[in-house]
């Protein structure tokens, strides 16, 4: 390829918003020459590579905006440490059919069993698949919505929790809510109903949600919309945090 043609292609690629093509056109032509590619094969190579780069850029940007506390995957989850948890149930969720159907997923169990890890891993998978995601603890969401309501910006702030294709709500039940606070949660759940997916974690059984939300009727209304289309997984095994702490103590004792 002549330098003139190469320069012209780089300039055109830049104008089309294809910076990767502009940077790698010589590499593409080298691979095409070595593989003796026809025109259509060469075009397929260029378009496939450009799409992969664009998808990866979108994925990384989605993770950056998601507020996820980490980016752990299901491959990093130790299912052997939770023998009562059927890995197939979690891996079925990882197909994201519930996200495609705008349904929900609830992960229940005591603190430390890996609920947040699984929730985050599902969100990462959803982001990889092209869905927008957002992570929040229930307490943070309520606090932000209350502040917005006081400032007269509630409708605008609600959009933070309504726009994403997948909303992860962590730590439901760790702090009881006042009725006004529970009503803000109801608005989010109600407005997302059958319009977007929610992945939540809770250390409370659903029968205890009346205490969490300070009102049995309001809790029932929230649960109705949440559970109408919902996959529920209970994890009742030992705590990862306790396991890790015990291992650290053992190492310290070995050194001593």
Short mmCIF file of C-alpha atoms in Angstrom, two decimals:
data_model
loop_
_atom_site.label_atom_id
_atom_site.label_comp_id
_atom_site.label_asym_id
_atom_site.label_seq_id
_atom_site.Cartn_x
_atom_site.Cartn_y
_atom_site.Cartn_z
CA UNK A 1 0.00 0.00 0.00
CA UNK A 2 1.42 3.39 -0.98
CA UNK A 3 2.02 6.04 1.66
CA UNK A 4 -0.47 8.34 -0.08
CA UNK A 5 -3.27 5.77 0.06
CA UNK A 6 -2.41 4.86 3.65
CA UNK A 7 -2.57 8.50 4.69
CA UNK A 8 -5.87 9.00 2.90
CA UNK A 9 -7.38 5.93 4.62
CA UNK A 10 -6.17 7.11 8.04
CA UNK A 11 -7.70 10.53 7.49
CA UNK A 12 -11.00 9.06 6.31
CA UNK A 13 -11.09 6.61 9.24
CA UNK A 14 -10.53 9.48 11.65
CA UNK A 15 -13.41 11.48 10.14
CA UNK A 16 -15.65 8.41 10.43
CA UNK A 17 -14.82 8.03 14.13
CA UNK A 18 -12.74 4.89 13.59
CA UNK A 19 -9.49 5.75 15.42
CA UNK A 20 -8.43 2.12 15.80
CA UNK A 21 -8.59 1.60 12.03
CA UNK A 22 -6.57 4.76 11.51
CA UNK A 23 -3.86 3.41 13.82
CA UNK A 24 -3.75 -0.16 12.54
CA UNK A 25 -4.43 -0.06 8.80
CA UNK A 26 -0.89 -1.18 7.98
CA UNK A 27 -1.23 -4.15 10.36
CA UNK A 28 -4.52 -5.13 8.68
CA UNK A 29 -2.98 -5.00 5.22
CA UNK A 30 0.02 -7.05 6.40
CA UNK A 31 -2.32 -9.75 7.75
CA UNK A 32 -4.34 -9.63 4.54
CA UNK A 33 -1.21 -10.09 2.42
CA UNK A 34 0.05 -12.97 4.56
CA UNK A 35 -3.36 -14.68 4.47
CA UNK A 36 -3.89 -13.94 0.79
CA UNK A 37 -7.31 -12.58 1.68
CA UNK A 38 -9.91 -11.64 -0.87
CA UNK A 39 -11.64 -8.27 -0.74
CA UNK A 40 -14.62 -9.50 1.26
CA UNK A 41 -12.45 -11.37 3.77
CA UNK A 42 -10.33 -8.25 4.26
CA UNK A 43 -13.43 -6.12 4.78
CA UNK A 44 -14.79 -8.67 7.27
CA UNK A 45 -11.49 -8.57 9.18
CA UNK A 46 -11.47 -4.79 9.43
CA UNK A 47 -15.12 -4.47 10.46
CA UNK A 48 -14.91 -7.31 13.00
CA UNK A 49 -11.80 -5.87 14.63
CA UNK A 50 -13.28 -2.37 14.74
CA UNK A 51 -16.51 -3.69 16.31
CA UNK A 52 -14.54 -5.62 18.94
CA UNK A 53 -12.56 -2.51 19.85
CA UNK A 54 -15.71 -0.42 20.04
CA UNK A 55 -17.48 -3.02 22.22
CA UNK A 56 -14.50 -3.20 24.57
CA UNK A 57 -14.41 0.60 24.81
CA UNK A 58 -18.15 0.67 25.60
CA UNK A 59 -17.72 -2.10 28.18
CA UNK A 60 -14.92 -0.29 30.00
CA UNK A 61 -16.86 2.97 29.94
CA UNK A 62 -19.96 1.19 31.28
CA UNK A 63 -17.98 -0.27 34.17
CA UNK A 64 -16.47 3.12 34.94
CA UNK A 65 -19.92 4.73 35.23
CA UNK A 66 -21.54 1.81 37.05
CA UNK A 67 -20.29 2.59 40.59
CA UNK A 68 -19.58 -1.12 41.09
CA UNK A 69 -17.38 -1.70 44.16
CA UNK A 70 -15.25 -4.19 42.21
CA UNK A 71 -15.39 -6.13 38.95
CA UNK A 72 -15.31 -9.72 40.16
CA UNK A 73 -16.70 -12.45 37.93
CA UNK A 74 -18.42 -15.76 38.64
CA UNK A 75 -15.16 -17.56 37.79
CA UNK A 76 -13.74 -16.02 40.97
CA UNK A 77 -16.61 -17.25 43.18
CA UNK A 78 -15.78 -20.29 45.30
CA UNK A 79 -18.85 -22.47 44.89
CA UNK A 80 -17.09 -25.28 46.75
CA UNK A 81 -17.21 -23.16 49.89
CA UNK A 82 -21.02 -22.99 49.59
CA UNK A 83 -22.00 -26.65 48.99
CA UNK A 84 -25.70 -25.93 49.56
CA UNK A 85 -25.73 -23.43 46.69
CA UNK A 86 -26.43 -25.05 43.31
CA UNK A 87 -24.00 -23.46 40.82
CA UNK A 88 -26.43 -24.18 38.01
CA UNK A 89 -28.94 -21.73 39.45
CA UNK A 90 -26.36 -18.93 39.43
CA UNK A 91 -25.04 -19.87 35.99
CA UNK A 92 -28.60 -19.84 34.65
CA UNK A 93 -28.85 -16.24 35.83
CA UNK A 94 -25.56 -15.52 34.08
CA UNK A 95 -27.23 -16.28 30.73
CA UNK A 96 -29.03 -12.97 31.38
CA UNK A 97 -32.38 -14.25 30.17
CA UNK A 98 -33.97 -12.50 33.17
CA UNK A 99 -32.38 -9.22 32.07
CA UNK A 100 -33.62 -9.70 28.53
CA UNK A 101 -37.11 -10.26 29.97
CA UNK A 102 -36.83 -7.20 32.26
CA UNK A 103 -37.25 -9.49 35.27
CA UNK A 104 -35.42 -9.39 38.60
CA UNK A 105 -33.02 -11.48 40.68
CA UNK A 106 -32.84 -11.61 44.48
CA UNK A 107 -29.92 -13.03 46.45
CA UNK A 108 -30.78 -13.72 50.08
CA UNK A 109 -28.62 -14.87 52.98
CA UNK A 110 -26.62 -13.82 56.02
CA UNK A 111 -23.69 -11.39 55.76
CA UNK A 112 -20.48 -12.58 54.17
CA UNK A 113 -21.73 -15.47 52.02
CA UNK A 114 -20.94 -13.83 48.68
CA UNK A 115 -24.25 -12.24 47.71
CA UNK A 116 -22.65 -9.00 46.57
CA UNK A 117 -19.95 -10.90 44.66
CA UNK A 118 -22.60 -12.74 42.63
CA UNK A 119 -24.67 -9.59 42.11
CA UNK A 120 -21.64 -7.70 40.83
CA UNK A 121 -20.59 -10.61 38.61
CA UNK A 122 -24.05 -10.67 37.01
CA UNK A 123 -23.87 -6.91 36.48
CA UNK A 124 -20.44 -7.21 34.86
CA UNK A 125 -21.81 -9.90 32.53
CA UNK A 126 -24.77 -7.67 31.67
CA UNK A 127 -22.43 -4.77 30.93
CA UNK A 128 -20.36 -7.01 28.68
CA UNK A 129 -23.57 -7.96 26.86
CA UNK A 130 -24.37 -4.31 26.18
CA UNK A 131 -26.72 -3.39 29.01
CA UNK A 132 -26.25 -0.24 31.06
CA UNK A 133 -25.74 -0.97 34.77
CA UNK A 134 -25.68 0.93 38.04
CA UNK A 135 -24.79 -0.18 41.56
CA UNK A 136 -25.99 1.29 44.85
CA UNK A 137 -26.61 0.19 48.39
CA UNK A 138 -30.19 0.68 49.52
CA UNK A 139 -29.06 3.17 52.18
CA UNK A 140 -27.14 5.27 49.64
CA UNK A 141 -30.09 5.29 47.26
CA UNK A 142 -32.50 6.41 49.97
CA UNK A 143 -30.11 9.08 51.22
CA UNK A 144 -29.59 10.48 47.72
CA UNK A 145 -33.31 10.46 46.94
CA UNK A 146 -34.13 12.22 50.23
CA UNK A 147 -31.54 14.92 49.53
CA UNK A 148 -32.90 15.38 46.01
CA UNK A 149 -36.47 15.59 47.30
CA UNK A 150 -35.46 18.28 49.79
CA UNK A 151 -33.75 20.22 47.00
CA UNK A 152 -36.74 19.86 44.69
CA UNK A 153 -34.84 17.61 42.27
CA UNK A 154 -36.46 14.26 43.03
CA UNK A 155 -37.69 13.58 39.49
CA UNK A 156 -34.23 14.21 38.09
CA UNK A 157 -32.53 12.01 40.70
CA UNK A 158 -35.00 9.19 40.18
CA UNK A 159 -33.63 8.98 36.65
CA UNK A 160 -30.30 7.78 38.06
CA UNK A 161 -32.04 4.61 39.24
CA UNK A 162 -34.58 4.29 36.42
CA UNK A 163 -32.40 4.69 33.33
CA UNK A 164 -30.03 1.70 33.66
CA UNK A 165 -31.00 -1.57 32.07
CA UNK A 166 -29.84 -3.30 35.27
CA UNK A 167 -29.98 -1.71 38.72
CA UNK A 168 -28.08 -3.48 41.52
CA UNK A 169 -29.46 -2.67 44.99
CA UNK A 170 -27.16 -4.02 47.67
CA UNK A 171 -27.70 -4.56 51.41
CA UNK A 172 -31.49 -4.39 51.62
CA UNK A 173 -32.47 -4.76 55.26
CA UNK A 174 -29.29 -3.72 57.03
CA UNK A 175 -31.00 -0.58 58.33
CA UNK A 176 -34.76 -0.17 58.91
CA UNK A 177 -36.41 2.62 56.94
CA UNK A 178 -38.96 5.22 57.90
CA UNK A 179 -42.20 5.16 55.95
CA UNK A 180 -41.28 8.22 53.88
CA UNK A 181 -37.99 6.57 52.97
CA UNK A 182 -39.74 3.31 52.10
CA UNK A 183 -42.07 5.26 49.82
CA UNK A 184 -39.06 6.52 47.85
CA UNK A 185 -37.94 2.92 47.39
CA UNK A 186 -41.44 2.01 46.27
CA UNK A 187 -41.27 4.71 43.59
CA UNK A 188 -38.10 3.21 42.16
CA UNK A 189 -39.41 -0.37 42.23
CA UNK A 190 -42.79 0.63 40.83
CA UNK A 191 -41.41 2.73 37.98
CA UNK A 192 -38.92 0.02 37.00
CA UNK A 193 -41.60 -2.70 37.08
CA UNK A 194 -41.44 -4.61 33.77
CA UNK A 195 -39.24 -1.85 32.30
CA UNK A 196 -35.82 -2.80 33.65
CA UNK A 197 -34.14 -5.43 35.78
CA UNK A 198 -33.18 -5.21 39.44
CA UNK A 199 -30.59 -7.39 41.13
CA UNK A 200 -30.81 -7.08 44.90
CA UNK A 201 -29.10 -8.60 47.90
CA UNK A 202 -30.65 -8.86 51.34
CA UNK A 203 -29.85 -10.42 54.69
CA UNK A 204 -33.58 -10.55 55.48
CA UNK A 205 -36.21 -13.04 54.39
CA UNK A 206 -39.12 -11.56 52.51
CA UNK A 207 -41.36 -12.20 55.52
CA UNK A 208 -39.18 -9.71 57.44
CA UNK A 209 -39.49 -6.91 54.92
CA UNK A 210 -42.42 -5.39 56.77
CA UNK A 211 -40.00 -4.54 59.57
CA UNK A 212 -37.38 -3.28 57.09
CA UNK A 213 -39.78 -0.88 55.38
CA UNK A 214 -41.71 0.07 58.48
CA UNK A 215 -45.09 -0.70 56.93
CA UNK A 216 -46.53 -4.12 56.04
CA UNK A 217 -48.81 -2.73 53.31
CA UNK A 218 -46.00 -0.81 51.62
CA UNK A 219 -43.63 -3.78 51.92
CA UNK A 220 -46.27 -6.01 50.31
CA UNK A 221 -46.67 -3.54 47.43
CA UNK A 222 -42.90 -3.48 46.90
CA UNK A 223 -42.63 -7.27 47.05
CA UNK A 224 -45.52 -7.76 44.62
CA UNK A 225 -43.78 -5.72 41.93
CA UNK A 226 -40.37 -7.12 42.69
CA UNK A 227 -41.31 -10.80 42.86
CA UNK A 228 -43.84 -10.94 40.03
CA UNK A 229 -40.97 -11.75 37.65
CA UNK A 230 -38.04 -12.71 39.84
CA UNK A 231 -35.44 -15.44 40.32
CA UNK A 232 -34.68 -15.97 44.02
CA UNK A 233 -31.52 -17.63 45.31
CA UNK A 234 -30.92 -18.24 49.01
CA UNK A 235 -27.36 -18.71 50.26
CA UNK A 236 -27.21 -20.05 53.81
CA UNK A 237 -23.63 -21.28 54.04
CA UNK A 238 -20.59 -20.05 56.00
CA UNK A 239 -19.14 -16.57 55.74
CA UNK A 240 -16.32 -15.86 53.28
CA UNK A 241 -15.22 -12.96 55.44
CA UNK A 242 -14.90 -15.21 58.50
CA UNK A 243 -13.07 -17.79 56.41
CA UNK A 244 -10.58 -15.18 55.16
CA UNK A 245 -10.10 -13.77 58.66
CA UNK A 246 -9.46 -17.21 60.13
CA UNK A 247 -6.93 -17.94 57.39
CA UNK A 248 -5.17 -14.65 58.14
CA UNK A 249 -5.02 -15.50 61.85
CA UNK A 250 -3.61 -18.94 61.05
CA UNK A 251 -0.90 -17.38 58.88
CA UNK A 252 -0.05 -14.91 61.62
CA UNK A 253 0.22 -17.75 64.15
CA UNK A 254 2.41 -19.77 61.78
CA UNK A 255 4.77 -16.83 61.39
CA UNK A 256 4.85 -16.26 65.15
#
